[in-house]
Coordinates of C-alpha atoms in Angstrom, one line a residue:
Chain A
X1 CA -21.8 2.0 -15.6
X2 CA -18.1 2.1 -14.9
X3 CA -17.7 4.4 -18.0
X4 CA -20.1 7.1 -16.5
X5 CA -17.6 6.5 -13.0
X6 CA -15.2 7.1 -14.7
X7 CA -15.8 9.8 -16.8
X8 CA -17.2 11.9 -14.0
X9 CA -14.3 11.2 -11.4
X10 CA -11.7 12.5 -14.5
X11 CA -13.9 15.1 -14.6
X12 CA -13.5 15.9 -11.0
X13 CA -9.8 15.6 -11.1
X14 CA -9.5 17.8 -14.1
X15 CA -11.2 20.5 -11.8
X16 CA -9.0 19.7 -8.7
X17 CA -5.8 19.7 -11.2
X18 CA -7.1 23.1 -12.5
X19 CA -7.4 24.1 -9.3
X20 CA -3.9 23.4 -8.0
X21 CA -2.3 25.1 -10.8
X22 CA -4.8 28.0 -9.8
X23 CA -3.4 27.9 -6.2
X24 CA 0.3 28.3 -7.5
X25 CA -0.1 30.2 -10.6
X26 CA -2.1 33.6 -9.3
X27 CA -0.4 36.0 -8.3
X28 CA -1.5 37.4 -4.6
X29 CA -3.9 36.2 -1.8
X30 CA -7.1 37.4 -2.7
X31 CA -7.1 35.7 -6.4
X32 CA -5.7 32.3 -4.7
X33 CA -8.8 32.1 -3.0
X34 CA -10.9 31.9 -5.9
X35 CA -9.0 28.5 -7.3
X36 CA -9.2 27.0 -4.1
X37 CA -13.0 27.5 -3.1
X38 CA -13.7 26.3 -7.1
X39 CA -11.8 23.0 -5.9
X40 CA -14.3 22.6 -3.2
X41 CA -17.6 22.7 -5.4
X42 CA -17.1 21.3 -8.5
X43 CA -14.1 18.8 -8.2
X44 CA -15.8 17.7 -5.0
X45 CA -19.0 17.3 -6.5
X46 CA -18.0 15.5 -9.4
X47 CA -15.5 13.3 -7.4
X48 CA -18.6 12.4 -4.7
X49 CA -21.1 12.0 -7.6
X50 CA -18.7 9.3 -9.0
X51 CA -18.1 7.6 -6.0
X52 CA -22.0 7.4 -4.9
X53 CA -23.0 6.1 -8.6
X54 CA -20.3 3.3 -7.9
X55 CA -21.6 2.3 -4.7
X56 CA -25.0 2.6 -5.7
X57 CA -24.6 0.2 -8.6
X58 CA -21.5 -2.5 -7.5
X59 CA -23.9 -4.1 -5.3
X60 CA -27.8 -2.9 -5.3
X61 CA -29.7 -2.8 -2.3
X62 CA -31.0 -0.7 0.5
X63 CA -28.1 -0.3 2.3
X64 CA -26.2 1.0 -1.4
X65 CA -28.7 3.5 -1.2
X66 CA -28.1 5.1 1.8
X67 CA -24.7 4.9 1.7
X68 CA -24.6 7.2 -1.6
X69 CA -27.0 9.4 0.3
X70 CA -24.5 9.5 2.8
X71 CA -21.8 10.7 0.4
X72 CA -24.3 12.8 -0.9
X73 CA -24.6 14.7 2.2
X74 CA -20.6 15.0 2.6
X75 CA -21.5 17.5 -0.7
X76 CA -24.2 19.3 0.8
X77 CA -22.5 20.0 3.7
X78 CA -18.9 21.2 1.9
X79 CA -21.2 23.8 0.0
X80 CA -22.9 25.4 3.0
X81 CA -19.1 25.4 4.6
X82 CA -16.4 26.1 2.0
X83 CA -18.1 29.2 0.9
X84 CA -18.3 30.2 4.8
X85 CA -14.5 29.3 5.1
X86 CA -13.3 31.4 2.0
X87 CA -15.6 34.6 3.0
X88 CA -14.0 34.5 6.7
X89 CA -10.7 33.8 5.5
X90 CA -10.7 36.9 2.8
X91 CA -12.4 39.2 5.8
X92 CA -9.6 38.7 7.9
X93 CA -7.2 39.3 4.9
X94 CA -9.4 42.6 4.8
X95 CA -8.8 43.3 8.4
X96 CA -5.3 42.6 8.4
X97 CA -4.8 45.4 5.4
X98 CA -3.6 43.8 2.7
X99 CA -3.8 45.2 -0.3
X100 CA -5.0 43.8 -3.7
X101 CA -2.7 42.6 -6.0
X102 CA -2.7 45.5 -9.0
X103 CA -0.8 45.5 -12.4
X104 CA 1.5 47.9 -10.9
X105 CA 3.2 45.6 -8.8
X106 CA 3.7 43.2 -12.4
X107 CA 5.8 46.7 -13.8
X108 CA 7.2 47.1 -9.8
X109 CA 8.7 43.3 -10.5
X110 CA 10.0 43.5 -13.9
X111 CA 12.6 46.6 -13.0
Chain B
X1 CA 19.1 22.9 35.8
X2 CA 18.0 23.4 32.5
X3 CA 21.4 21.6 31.0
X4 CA 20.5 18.7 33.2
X5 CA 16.8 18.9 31.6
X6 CA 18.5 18.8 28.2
X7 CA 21.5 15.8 29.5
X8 CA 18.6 14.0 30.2
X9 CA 16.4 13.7 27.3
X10 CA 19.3 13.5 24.9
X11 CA 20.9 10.3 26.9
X12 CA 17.0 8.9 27.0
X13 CA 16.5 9.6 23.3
X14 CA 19.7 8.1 22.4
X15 CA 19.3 4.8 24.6
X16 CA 15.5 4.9 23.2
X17 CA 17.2 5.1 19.1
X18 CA 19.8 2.3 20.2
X19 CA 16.9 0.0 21.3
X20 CA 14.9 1.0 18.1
X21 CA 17.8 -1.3 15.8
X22 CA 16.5 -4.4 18.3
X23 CA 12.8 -4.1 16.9
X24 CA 11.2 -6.6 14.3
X25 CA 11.0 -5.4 10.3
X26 CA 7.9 -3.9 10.0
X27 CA 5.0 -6.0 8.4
X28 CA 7.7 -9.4 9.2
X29 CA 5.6 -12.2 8.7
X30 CA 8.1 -13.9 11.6
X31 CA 7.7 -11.3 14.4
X32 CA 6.3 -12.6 17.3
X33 CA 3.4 -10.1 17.1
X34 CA 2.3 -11.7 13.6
X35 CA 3.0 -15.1 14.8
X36 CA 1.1 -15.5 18.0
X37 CA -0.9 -11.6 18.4
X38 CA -2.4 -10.5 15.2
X39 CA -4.2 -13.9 14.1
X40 CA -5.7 -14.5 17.4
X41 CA -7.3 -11.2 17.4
X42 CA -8.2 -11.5 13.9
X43 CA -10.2 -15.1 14.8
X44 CA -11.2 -14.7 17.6
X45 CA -12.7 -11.2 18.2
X46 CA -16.0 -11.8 17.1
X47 CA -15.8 -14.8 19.0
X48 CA -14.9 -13.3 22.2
X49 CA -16.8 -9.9 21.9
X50 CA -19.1 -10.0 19.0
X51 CA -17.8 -6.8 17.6
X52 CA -17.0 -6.7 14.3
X53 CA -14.2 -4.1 14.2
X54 CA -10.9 -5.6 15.4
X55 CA -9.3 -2.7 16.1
X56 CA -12.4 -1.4 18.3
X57 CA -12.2 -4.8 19.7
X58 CA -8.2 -4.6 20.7
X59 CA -8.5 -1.1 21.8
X60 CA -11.3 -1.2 24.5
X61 CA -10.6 -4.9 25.3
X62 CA -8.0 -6.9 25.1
X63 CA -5.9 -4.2 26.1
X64 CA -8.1 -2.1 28.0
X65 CA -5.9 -1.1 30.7
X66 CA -3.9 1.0 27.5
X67 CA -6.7 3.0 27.3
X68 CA -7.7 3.8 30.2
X69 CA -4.5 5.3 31.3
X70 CA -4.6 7.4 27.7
X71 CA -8.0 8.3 28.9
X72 CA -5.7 9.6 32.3
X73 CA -3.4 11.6 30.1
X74 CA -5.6 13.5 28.1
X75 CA -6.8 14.1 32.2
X76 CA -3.4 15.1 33.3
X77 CA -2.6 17.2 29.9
X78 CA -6.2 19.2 31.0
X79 CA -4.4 19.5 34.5
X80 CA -1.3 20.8 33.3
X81 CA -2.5 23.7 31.4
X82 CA -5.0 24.4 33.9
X83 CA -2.0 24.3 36.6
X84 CA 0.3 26.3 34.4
X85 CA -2.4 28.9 32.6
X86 CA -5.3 29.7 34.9
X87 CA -5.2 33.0 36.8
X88 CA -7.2 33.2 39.9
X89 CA -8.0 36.7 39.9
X90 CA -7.7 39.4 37.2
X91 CA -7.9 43.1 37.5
X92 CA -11.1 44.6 35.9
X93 CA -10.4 45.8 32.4
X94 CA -10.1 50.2 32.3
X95 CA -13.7 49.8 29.9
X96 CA -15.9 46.9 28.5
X97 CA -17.0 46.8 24.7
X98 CA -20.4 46.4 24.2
X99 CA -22.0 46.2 20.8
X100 CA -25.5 47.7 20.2
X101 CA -26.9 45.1 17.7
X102 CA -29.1 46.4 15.9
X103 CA -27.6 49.8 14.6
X104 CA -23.4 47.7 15.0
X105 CA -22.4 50.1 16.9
X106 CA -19.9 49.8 19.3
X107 CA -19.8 51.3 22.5
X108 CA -17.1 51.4 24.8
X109 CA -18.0 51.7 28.4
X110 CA -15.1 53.0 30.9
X111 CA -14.7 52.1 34.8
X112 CA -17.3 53.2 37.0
X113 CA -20.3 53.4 34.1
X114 CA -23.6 51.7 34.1
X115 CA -23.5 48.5 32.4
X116 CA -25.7 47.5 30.2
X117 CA -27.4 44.6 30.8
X118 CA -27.0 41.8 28.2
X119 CA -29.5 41.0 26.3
X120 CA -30.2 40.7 22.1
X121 CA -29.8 44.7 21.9
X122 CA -26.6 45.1 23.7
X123 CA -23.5 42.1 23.8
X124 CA -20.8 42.1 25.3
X125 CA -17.6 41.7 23.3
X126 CA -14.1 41.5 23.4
X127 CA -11.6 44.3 23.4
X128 CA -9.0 42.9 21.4
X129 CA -10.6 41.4 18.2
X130 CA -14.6 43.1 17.4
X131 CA -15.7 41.7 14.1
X132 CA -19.3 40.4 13.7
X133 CA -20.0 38.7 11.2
X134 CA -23.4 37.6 10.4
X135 CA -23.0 35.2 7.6
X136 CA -20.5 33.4 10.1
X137 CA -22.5 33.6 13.3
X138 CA -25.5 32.0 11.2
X139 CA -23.8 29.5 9.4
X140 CA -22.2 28.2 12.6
X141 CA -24.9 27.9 14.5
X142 CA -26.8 26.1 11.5
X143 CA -24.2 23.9 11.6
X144 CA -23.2 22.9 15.2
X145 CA -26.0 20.4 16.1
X146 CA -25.0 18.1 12.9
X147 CA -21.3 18.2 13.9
X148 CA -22.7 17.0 17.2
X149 CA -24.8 14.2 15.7
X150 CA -22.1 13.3 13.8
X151 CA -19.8 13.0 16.8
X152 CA -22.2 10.9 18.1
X153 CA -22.4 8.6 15.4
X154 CA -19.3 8.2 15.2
X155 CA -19.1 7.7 18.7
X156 CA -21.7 5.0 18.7
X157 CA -20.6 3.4 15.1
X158 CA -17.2 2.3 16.6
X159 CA -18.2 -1.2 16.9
X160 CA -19.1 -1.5 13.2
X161 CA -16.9 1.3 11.4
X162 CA -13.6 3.7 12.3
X163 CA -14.3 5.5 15.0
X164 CA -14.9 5.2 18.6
X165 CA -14.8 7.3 22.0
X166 CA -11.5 9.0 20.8
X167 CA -12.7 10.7 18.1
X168 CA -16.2 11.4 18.4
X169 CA -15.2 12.9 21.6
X170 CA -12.4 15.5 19.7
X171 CA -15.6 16.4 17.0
X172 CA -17.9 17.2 20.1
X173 CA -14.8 19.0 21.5
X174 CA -14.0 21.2 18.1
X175 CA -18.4 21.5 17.8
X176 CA -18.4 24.1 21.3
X177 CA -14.8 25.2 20.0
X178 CA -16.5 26.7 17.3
X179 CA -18.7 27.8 18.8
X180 CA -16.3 30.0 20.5
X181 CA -14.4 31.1 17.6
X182 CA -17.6 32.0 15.4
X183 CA -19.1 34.2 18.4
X184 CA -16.7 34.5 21.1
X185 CA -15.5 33.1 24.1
X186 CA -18.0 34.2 26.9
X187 CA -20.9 32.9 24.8
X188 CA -19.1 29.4 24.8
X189 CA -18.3 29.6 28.4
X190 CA -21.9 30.7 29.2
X191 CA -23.3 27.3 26.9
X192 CA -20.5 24.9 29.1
X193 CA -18.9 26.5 32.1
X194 CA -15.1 25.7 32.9
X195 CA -16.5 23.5 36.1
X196 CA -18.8 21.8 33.8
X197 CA -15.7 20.9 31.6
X198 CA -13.6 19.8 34.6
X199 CA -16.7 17.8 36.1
X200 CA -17.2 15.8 33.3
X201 CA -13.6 15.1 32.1
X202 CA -13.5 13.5 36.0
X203 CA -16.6 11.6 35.3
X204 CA -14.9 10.5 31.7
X205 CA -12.3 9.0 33.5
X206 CA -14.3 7.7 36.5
X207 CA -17.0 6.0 34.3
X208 CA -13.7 4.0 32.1
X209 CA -12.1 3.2 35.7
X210 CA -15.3 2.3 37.5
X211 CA -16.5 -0.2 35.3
X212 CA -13.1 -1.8 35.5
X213 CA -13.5 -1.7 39.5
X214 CA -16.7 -3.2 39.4
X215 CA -15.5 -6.5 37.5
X216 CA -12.5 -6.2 39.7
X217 CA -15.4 -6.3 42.8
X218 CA -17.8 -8.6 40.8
X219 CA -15.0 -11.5 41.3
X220 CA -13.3 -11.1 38.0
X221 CA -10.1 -9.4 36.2
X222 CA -9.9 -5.6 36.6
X223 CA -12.1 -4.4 33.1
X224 CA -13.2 -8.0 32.4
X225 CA -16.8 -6.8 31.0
X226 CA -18.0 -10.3 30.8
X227 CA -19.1 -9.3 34.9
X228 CA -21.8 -6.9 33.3
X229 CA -23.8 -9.6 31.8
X230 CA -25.8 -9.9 35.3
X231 CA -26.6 -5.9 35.4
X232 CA -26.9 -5.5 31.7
X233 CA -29.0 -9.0 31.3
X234 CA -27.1 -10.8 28.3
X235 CA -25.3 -13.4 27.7
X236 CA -21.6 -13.0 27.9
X237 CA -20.2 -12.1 24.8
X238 CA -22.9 -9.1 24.0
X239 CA -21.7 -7.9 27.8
X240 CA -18.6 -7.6 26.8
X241 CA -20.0 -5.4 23.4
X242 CA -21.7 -3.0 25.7
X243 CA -19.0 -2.7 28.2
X244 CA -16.9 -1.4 25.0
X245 CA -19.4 1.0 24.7
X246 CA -19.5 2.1 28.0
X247 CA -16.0 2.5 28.3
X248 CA -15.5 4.3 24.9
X249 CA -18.3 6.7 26.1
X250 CA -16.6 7.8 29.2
X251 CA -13.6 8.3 26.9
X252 CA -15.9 10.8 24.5
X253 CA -16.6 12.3 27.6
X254 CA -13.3 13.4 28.9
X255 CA -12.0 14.1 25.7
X256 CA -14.7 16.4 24.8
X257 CA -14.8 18.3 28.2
X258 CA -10.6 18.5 28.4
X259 CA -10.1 19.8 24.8
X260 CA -12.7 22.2 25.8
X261 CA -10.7 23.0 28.3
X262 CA -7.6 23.3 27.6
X263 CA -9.0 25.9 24.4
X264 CA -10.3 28.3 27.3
X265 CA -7.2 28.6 29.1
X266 CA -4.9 28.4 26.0
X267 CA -7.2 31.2 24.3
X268 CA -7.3 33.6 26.8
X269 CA -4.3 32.9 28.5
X270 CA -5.9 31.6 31.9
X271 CA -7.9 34.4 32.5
X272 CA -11.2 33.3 30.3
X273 CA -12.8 37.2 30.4
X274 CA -12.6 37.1 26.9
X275 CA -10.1 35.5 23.8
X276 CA -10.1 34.5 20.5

């Protein structure tokens, strides 16, 4: 059981790590957001689904039960809001007027 | 004056620093605090007020007079920006925005026009900042009455898990501030008026204080909850469990109703027609 643990939390941190190097790497607003809403649903995910398979087997009962339900929910919840968060957060990029990274600002920056 | 502001808080933080040097290490197994303070809580809390979570335990009891004079603060920190912010009265804005819902348009009304009245075809919005969104506006309200649960587990679960009046009351607090951010202000303020806020940040406060005041006129030490045991029918020990709980939920209380607060007059800048 602790191989599958720990096989899907390295999983999870491989998509966080991916992430962050996403966050840095790309080159304007709009593109950042697309690393950091994929750290939200599948690094979470896999993180959570490690850490409820652990509690659910280190000690079974009832109570294991409900508490990886609980984490569970922590998922559910991230995935109705994250999405929410990066929608709003790229209208208001929108709004404000800025403009979309394009590959004539790459040319702009190399002269 | 404003040197004499500024002589005064650097001679107060330097004193404060000098004193600092006189403290123990930190985590010094020799400090009076770990000698005599930590292991009696640690042993004895369960003892004393059957509630498993020592820090629960410290917080609302054994040094209960601490909190209830944060409890004041958070009051007087409500005060000040409602001393500070709030206008009393504000000229009427030159027009009114209104927003006909279902074709989104938006219709600006000027002095001296019939108003609509509001209702599901025509609302009200602000002048400043008009954006609907209705993937936000749905999600939000899908998801307001679970953070509010939630604030009350957590507000109930302090005995057994972190938590406590504290912070269950800031998630209640943030759940209407969202509320206000997703829609706008007025529909916030029309769920929990200003007076409701300032009502039940005094009744926060009074309900922490009172129940110290009636141990004080039970016979006993000011916030001894031991005195409830008659009322509440229980032994002793479990009285002084629920009195924690009473306490830390006049502490949810105010700090829901003054965060609330203090986001109305910060937002709008003490006029609360409309904000952020």
């Amino acid at each position: 059981m602790n191989i599958v643990v720990t096989v899907l939390l390295a999983a999870g941190l491989f998509f966080f790590l991916v992430g962050i190097i996403g966050i840095i790497r790309f080159p304007d607003f709009y593109s950042r957001m697309h690393p950091a809403g994929m750290l939200d649903t599948m690094g979470l995910l896999l993180s959570m689904l490690a850490i409820a398979v652990y509690i659910l087997f280190d000690h079974f009962s009832y109570l294991s039960v409900f508490s990886s339900l609980k984490i569970l929910l922590i998922v559910i919840f991230v995935y109705i809001t994250s999405p929410i968060a990066s929608h709003a957060i790229m209208d208001a990029g929108v709004r404000a007027g800025l403009q979309p990274w394009t590959r004539e600002d790459l040319t702009k920056e190399e002269t | 004056m404003k040197k004499l502001g500024l002589l005064t808080v650097v001679v107060c933080g330097v004193l404060l620093l000098l004193k600092t040097a006189e403290f123990a290490d930190w985590g010094d197994p020799n400090s009076p605090a770990s000698r005599h303070l930590s292991p009696y809580f640690l042993e004895n809390s369960i003892k004393d007020s059957a509630v498993p979570n020592v820090v629960t335990a410290v917080l609302a009891d054994y040094r209960g007079f601490d909190t209830m004079f944060e409890t004041t603060v958070i009051l007087a920190a409500g005060l000040a920006c409602f001393f500070i912010l709030r206008v009393r009265k504000t000229e009427k804005p030159k027009s009114t925005y209104y927003r006909h819902v279902p074709t989104a348009t938006t219709l600006r009304i000027i002095e001296g026009a019939v108003l609509p009245e509001q209702s599901k075809v025509f609302k009200r919005i602000d002048s400043v900042w008009v954006p609907f969104d209705l993937i936000l506006a749905t999600t939000c309200k899908a998801i307001i009455p679970f953070i509010q649960i939630f604030a009350l587990y957590v507000i109930a679960h302090g005995h057994h898990s972190p938590g406590g009046g504290f912070q269950g009351g800031v998630v209640l607090g943030a759940s209407i501030i969202l509320m206000a951010i997703s829609r706008n202000l007025g529909a916030a303020i029309a769920h929990l008026k200003e007076k409701t806020t300032v009502l039940m940040a005094m009744i926060g406060v009074f309900i922490y204080a009172g129940t110290g005041a009636f141990a004080a006129l039970a016979g006993k030490n000011f916030l001894d909850y031991s005195t409830l045991a008659t009322v509440l029918g229980v032994d002793e020990i479990m009285a002084r469990s629920h009195g924690i709980l009473i306490v830390e939920t006049g502490v949810a209380i105010a700090v829901m109703a003054v965060m609330v607060w203090i986001y109305y007059n910060l937002s709008s800048a003490g006029k609360q027609d409309e904000g952020l």
